Amino acid sequence: MGPLRSESKPRLSAAWIVFGIMLVHAGMLAYSAKVHSPCIDEVGQVPGGLLIWQHARYDVYAVNPPLMRAVAALPWHLSGAADVPDFLLPQIDRTPGDRPEMAFGIAFCAVAGSRIFDMYFVARLFCIPFSLLGIWASYRLATDLFDSRAGLAAAVLWAFSPMALAFGAVCVPDIATASFGLTFFLFFRRWLLNPSWSAFYVTGLLLGATLLTKFTWLVILALVLPICCLLYTPRPQWFRRLGALAGIGAVGLFILNLGYEFDGSLTRLGAFRFVSRPLCAGEHGGNRFIGTPLEYVPVPLPKQYVLGIDIQKRDFELGMRSYMAGMWKEGGWHSYYLYGTLIKTPLPYFVMTLLTLYAMRRPSGRLAWRDELFLLLPAVAVFGFVSSQNGFSHHLRYVFPAFPFWFVAISRIAGPAFAGGTVRRWRLDTCCLVWVVAVGVLSFPHNMWYFNEFVGGSARGDEHMLDSNSDWGQDLLYLRDWLDEHPEVEDLSLACFSLIDPRSLGIEYRLPPSGLYRPEMDAPRKSPSLERVVEEWFVGHQSDGGSPQPLDPRVGGGPRPGYFVIGAEFLRGAHFPMADGAGGIFASGDAHFTYFQNLTPIGRAGYSFRIYHISPEQAKELRRELGWPVNE
């Protein structure tokens, strides 16, 4: 059975509607880019991109390919608004496997001061086209498979997805990864159905661009593309078609190497210093291939691409502390991404999925089996591969590249799948799409914090997931505005999950007191120089999670009266380094501020900051409960 299309070409009116959807989406993303402060990973990503333009360095944030960060940093480079301070460059050159990008980004942002917010706004604007590409590819693929009405539905499903609205204007690679992945499969299918030299080269170009967004696609495409190729090829032509696919792969590898300026391309396998167990054979900075015939084999990939995969693999091997459904554990969960999908995806997407399964009961609701597999295989491969890496579980956005294939698959209910049936007359497709738009708009601009009705909505979403699923440092500007509206707040105490020092916004603060009753250190630490802050961040971040130590005076003394702002990450017990309000970095392996969970906040800034006021009487009661001495 062929594709379900009621027309050979999309209607002009549908194309204009999609253009309008893209304009609305772009406007929403631009506003979100302006009102949110730089998130955790952005602090390393964009300065790392600037290093590409100014120093041809691809080894900062090597765990992601360079396409997104290079695009995001382009306006900084072209405008001359930012230069990499010379004293930061030695921080990059460390032992194999080290990741200096966060320390580098913190110091870079500290040098930029308050300008950094406008700088990131412009960088984010340059990332918006990635999401617009995803809308267009969703529309075109659904139109190819079904009709233009389904194409419109697929465009709406992407444009008003809380995930796309959350990260379409954030300088991280996940939206670009999803967009280029879907666009590649769109043109790959067209090449399979109608091979031509132009389609051959366009598909190869898109393959290279896709590989430049995230390492995940290298594994997925190697597994999925041969299968998809055989699905659309008569058996007598298998070897010929697979040979053509190898040619597309060669074009893609050329584009990949070009994206790295051929930096270290064709390096001998024995010349690498690896850090992950499978490649270094247990020795840090080793190479298990030395002394074997493979030692002399040239690797047809850029050097930093190979090392980035190796470092990312090592990070999952080491594991990190992860949080899900109110629980912390060392390492992660295989079920994390399924759980996150169930609680952070709006309900109409699930309703449309059920309607799609209903529609598939009839021939008019089914595609040819090869087209069904074409949509299913990439989504399952992405979701399964990412879920298999459970060294840590922090970010649902890692599986977003699987979502567009889901969106396209369920868009069929807006096409001919229900034509002539009772269900069609009820216009459930229209109701679901209106519902999708309503969810995206009503949760805007706090889409990063969106949680659905399965867990009671967004108000307490941090009880279920943290990091980029809720609190990722995005609400500093909302906190500044709240403080401007409440001049009565004095002597502020703040625990902020952000790599941007709040003092750059004029927010003066100190750290809140710990709820842990322990002896304090003899003397407070002095605020170090910026160069020392860089080193302190790196060392503190890597040593996070040690045995209990005496309380640093910066969090000592026990509960006291005053105003307190606690980020959701620390409210739930995270062990992440934070700015101390005096130019230094506070890093600890303890959960100091979870006692605020038992207090009622007087307000919120954005969604991630809870604001408390503790009276002298409440402070005394807290001290009794937590074991601190009480001076009557």
PDB file of N, CA, C and O in Angstrom, residues 38 108-120 477 480 500-506:
ATOM      1  N   PRO A  38      21.188  32.970  31.169  1.00  0.00           N
ATOM      2  CA  PRO A  38      21.922  31.838  30.589  1.00  0.00           C
ATOM      3  C   PRO A  38      21.835  30.593  31.467  1.00  0.00           C
ATOM      4  O   PRO A  38      22.012  30.656  32.688  1.00  0.00           O
ATOM      5  N   PHE A 108      34.829  33.548  31.774  1.00  0.00           N
ATOM      6  CA  PHE A 108      34.492  34.392  30.624  1.00  0.00           C
ATOM      7  C   PHE A 108      33.300  35.279  30.957  1.00  0.00           C
ATOM      8  O   PHE A 108      33.310  36.487  30.674  1.00  0.00           O
ATOM      9  N   CYS A 109      32.270  34.706  31.554  1.00  0.00           N
ATOM     10  CA  CYS A 109      31.076  35.481  31.902  1.00  0.00           C
ATOM     11  C   CYS A 109      31.383  36.505  32.994  1.00  0.00           C
ATOM     12  O   CYS A 109      30.818  37.606  33.002  1.00  0.00           O
ATOM     13  N   ALA A 110      32.279  36.153  33.917  1.00  0.00           N
ATOM     14  CA  ALA A 110      32.653  37.101  34.958  1.00  0.00           C
ATOM     15  C   ALA A 110      33.361  38.310  34.363  1.00  0.00           C
ATOM     16  O   ALA A 110      33.142  39.453  34.779  1.00  0.00           O
ATOM     17  N   VAL A 111      34.200  38.078  33.367  1.00  0.00           N
ATOM     18  CA  VAL A 111      34.891  39.184  32.707  1.00  0.00           C
ATOM     19  C   VAL A 111      33.892  40.063  31.955  1.00  0.00           C
ATOM     20  O   VAL A 111      33.986  41.292  31.960  1.00  0.00           O
ATOM     21  N   ALA A 112      32.893  39.439  31.313  1.00  0.00           N
ATOM     22  CA  ALA A 112      31.899  40.197  30.551  1.00  0.00           C
ATOM     23  C   ALA A 112      30.968  40.993  31.447  1.00  0.00           C
ATOM     24  O   ALA A 112      30.425  42.019  31.033  1.00  0.00           O
ATOM     25  N   GLY A 113      30.743  40.533  32.690  1.00  0.00           N
ATOM     26  CA  GLY A 113      29.889  41.264  33.622  1.00  0.00           C
ATOM     27  C   GLY A 113      28.441  41.293  33.163  1.00  0.00           C
ATOM     28  O   GLY A 113      27.914  40.336  32.604  1.00  0.00           O
ATOM     29  N   SER A 114      27.787  42.438  33.370  1.00  0.00           N
ATOM     30  CA  SER A 114      26.357  42.538  33.056  1.00  0.00           C
ATOM     31  C   SER A 114      26.078  42.478  31.562  1.00  0.00           C
ATOM     32  O   SER A 114      24.941  42.228  31.147  1.00  0.00           O
ATOM     33  N   ARG A 115      27.116  42.694  30.712  1.00  0.00           N
ATOM     34  CA  ARG A 115      26.906  42.598  29.269  1.00  0.00           C
ATOM     35  C   ARG A 115      26.514  41.195  28.837  1.00  0.00           C
ATOM     36  O   ARG A 115      25.978  41.000  27.745  1.00  0.00           O
ATOM     37  N   ILE A 116      26.789  40.201  29.680  1.00  0.00           N
ATOM     38  CA  ILE A 116      26.644  38.813  29.257  1.00  0.00           C
ATOM     39  C   ILE A 116      25.196  38.473  28.923  1.00  0.00           C
ATOM     40  O   ILE A 116      24.921  37.632  28.066  1.00  0.00           O
ATOM     41  N   PHE A 117      24.232  39.147  29.551  1.00  0.00           N
ATOM     42  CA  PHE A 117      22.821  38.828  29.307  1.00  0.00           C
ATOM     43  C   PHE A 117      22.402  39.255  27.900  1.00  0.00           C
ATOM     44  O   PHE A 117      21.710  38.511  27.198  1.00  0.00           O
ATOM     45  N   ASP A 118      22.806  40.432  27.476  1.00  0.00           N
ATOM     46  CA  ASP A 118      22.517  40.852  26.107  1.00  0.00           C
ATOM     47  C   ASP A 118      23.293  40.011  25.100  1.00  0.00           C
ATOM     48  O   ASP A 118      22.789  39.702  24.010  1.00  0.00           O
ATOM     49  N   MET A 119      24.495  39.620  25.451  1.00  0.00           N
ATOM     50  CA  MET A 119      25.301  38.793  24.547  1.00  0.00           C
ATOM     51  C   MET A 119      24.634  37.438  24.313  1.00  0.00           C
ATOM     52  O   MET A 119      24.567  36.950  23.175  1.00  0.00           O
ATOM     53  N   TYR A 120      24.121  36.846  25.375  1.00  0.00           N
ATOM     54  CA  TYR A 120      23.456  35.545  25.217  1.00  0.00           C
ATOM     55  C   TYR A 120      22.124  35.685  24.495  1.00  0.00           C
ATOM     56  O   TYR A 120      21.701  34.772  23.777  1.00  0.00           O
ATOM     57  N   LEU A 477      16.816  36.584  35.907  1.00  0.00           N
ATOM     58  CA  LEU A 477      16.208  37.867  35.553  1.00  0.00           C
ATOM     59  C   LEU A 477      14.853  38.037  36.229  1.00  0.00           C
ATOM     60  O   LEU A 477      14.481  39.155  36.621  1.00  0.00           O
ATOM     61  N   ARG A 480      15.636  39.100  39.781  1.00  0.00           N
ATOM     62  CA  ARG A 480      15.968  40.536  39.838  1.00  0.00           C
ATOM     63  C   ARG A 480      14.696  41.381  39.812  1.00  0.00           C
ATOM     64  O   ARG A 480      14.551  42.330  40.593  1.00  0.00           O
ATOM     65  N   ILE A 500      26.199  31.873  36.382  1.00  0.00           N
ATOM     66  CA  ILE A 500      26.316  33.325  36.284  1.00  0.00           C
ATOM     67  C   ILE A 500      26.188  33.902  37.686  1.00  0.00           C
ATOM     68  O   ILE A 500      25.209  33.622  38.391  1.00  0.00           O
ATOM     69  N   ASP A 501      27.163  34.661  38.128  1.00  0.00           N
ATOM     70  CA  ASP A 501      27.103  35.247  39.460  1.00  0.00           C
ATOM     71  C   ASP A 501      25.953  36.252  39.508  1.00  0.00           C
ATOM     72  O   ASP A 501      25.929  37.221  38.725  1.00  0.00           O
ATOM     73  N   PRO A 502      24.972  36.085  40.410  1.00  0.00           N
ATOM     74  CA  PRO A 502      23.859  37.040  40.495  1.00  0.00           C
ATOM     75  C   PRO A 502      24.294  38.473  40.740  1.00  0.00           C
ATOM     76  O   PRO A 502      23.542  39.412  40.449  1.00  0.00           O
ATOM     77  N   ARG A 503      25.490  38.680  41.248  1.00  0.00           N
ATOM     78  CA  ARG A 503      25.950  40.044  41.477  1.00  0.00           C
ATOM     79  C   ARG A 503      26.091  40.826  40.174  1.00  0.00           C
ATOM     80  O   ARG A 503      26.074  42.067  40.181  1.00  0.00           O
ATOM     81  N   SER A 504      26.229  40.122  39.036  1.00  0.00           N
ATOM     82  CA  SER A 504      26.306  40.823  37.756  1.00  0.00           C
ATOM     83  C   SER A 504      24.994  41.517  37.412  1.00  0.00           C
ATOM     84  O   SER A 504      24.965  42.393  36.544  1.00  0.00           O
ATOM     85  N   LEU A 505      23.905  41.145  38.102  1.00  0.00           N
ATOM     86  CA  LEU A 505      22.615  41.821  37.955  1.00  0.00           C
ATOM     87  C   LEU A 505      22.346  42.799  39.087  1.00  0.00           C
ATOM     88  O   LEU A 505      21.234  43.313  39.214  1.00  0.00           O
ATOM     89  N   GLY A 506      23.349  43.037  39.901  1.00  0.00           N
ATOM     90  CA  GLY A 506      23.164  43.942  41.032  1.00  0.00           C
ATOM     91  C   GLY A 506      22.527  43.293  42.233  1.00  0.00           C
ATOM     92  O   GLY A 506      22.085  43.994  43.156  1.00  0.00           O
TER      93      GLY A 506
END
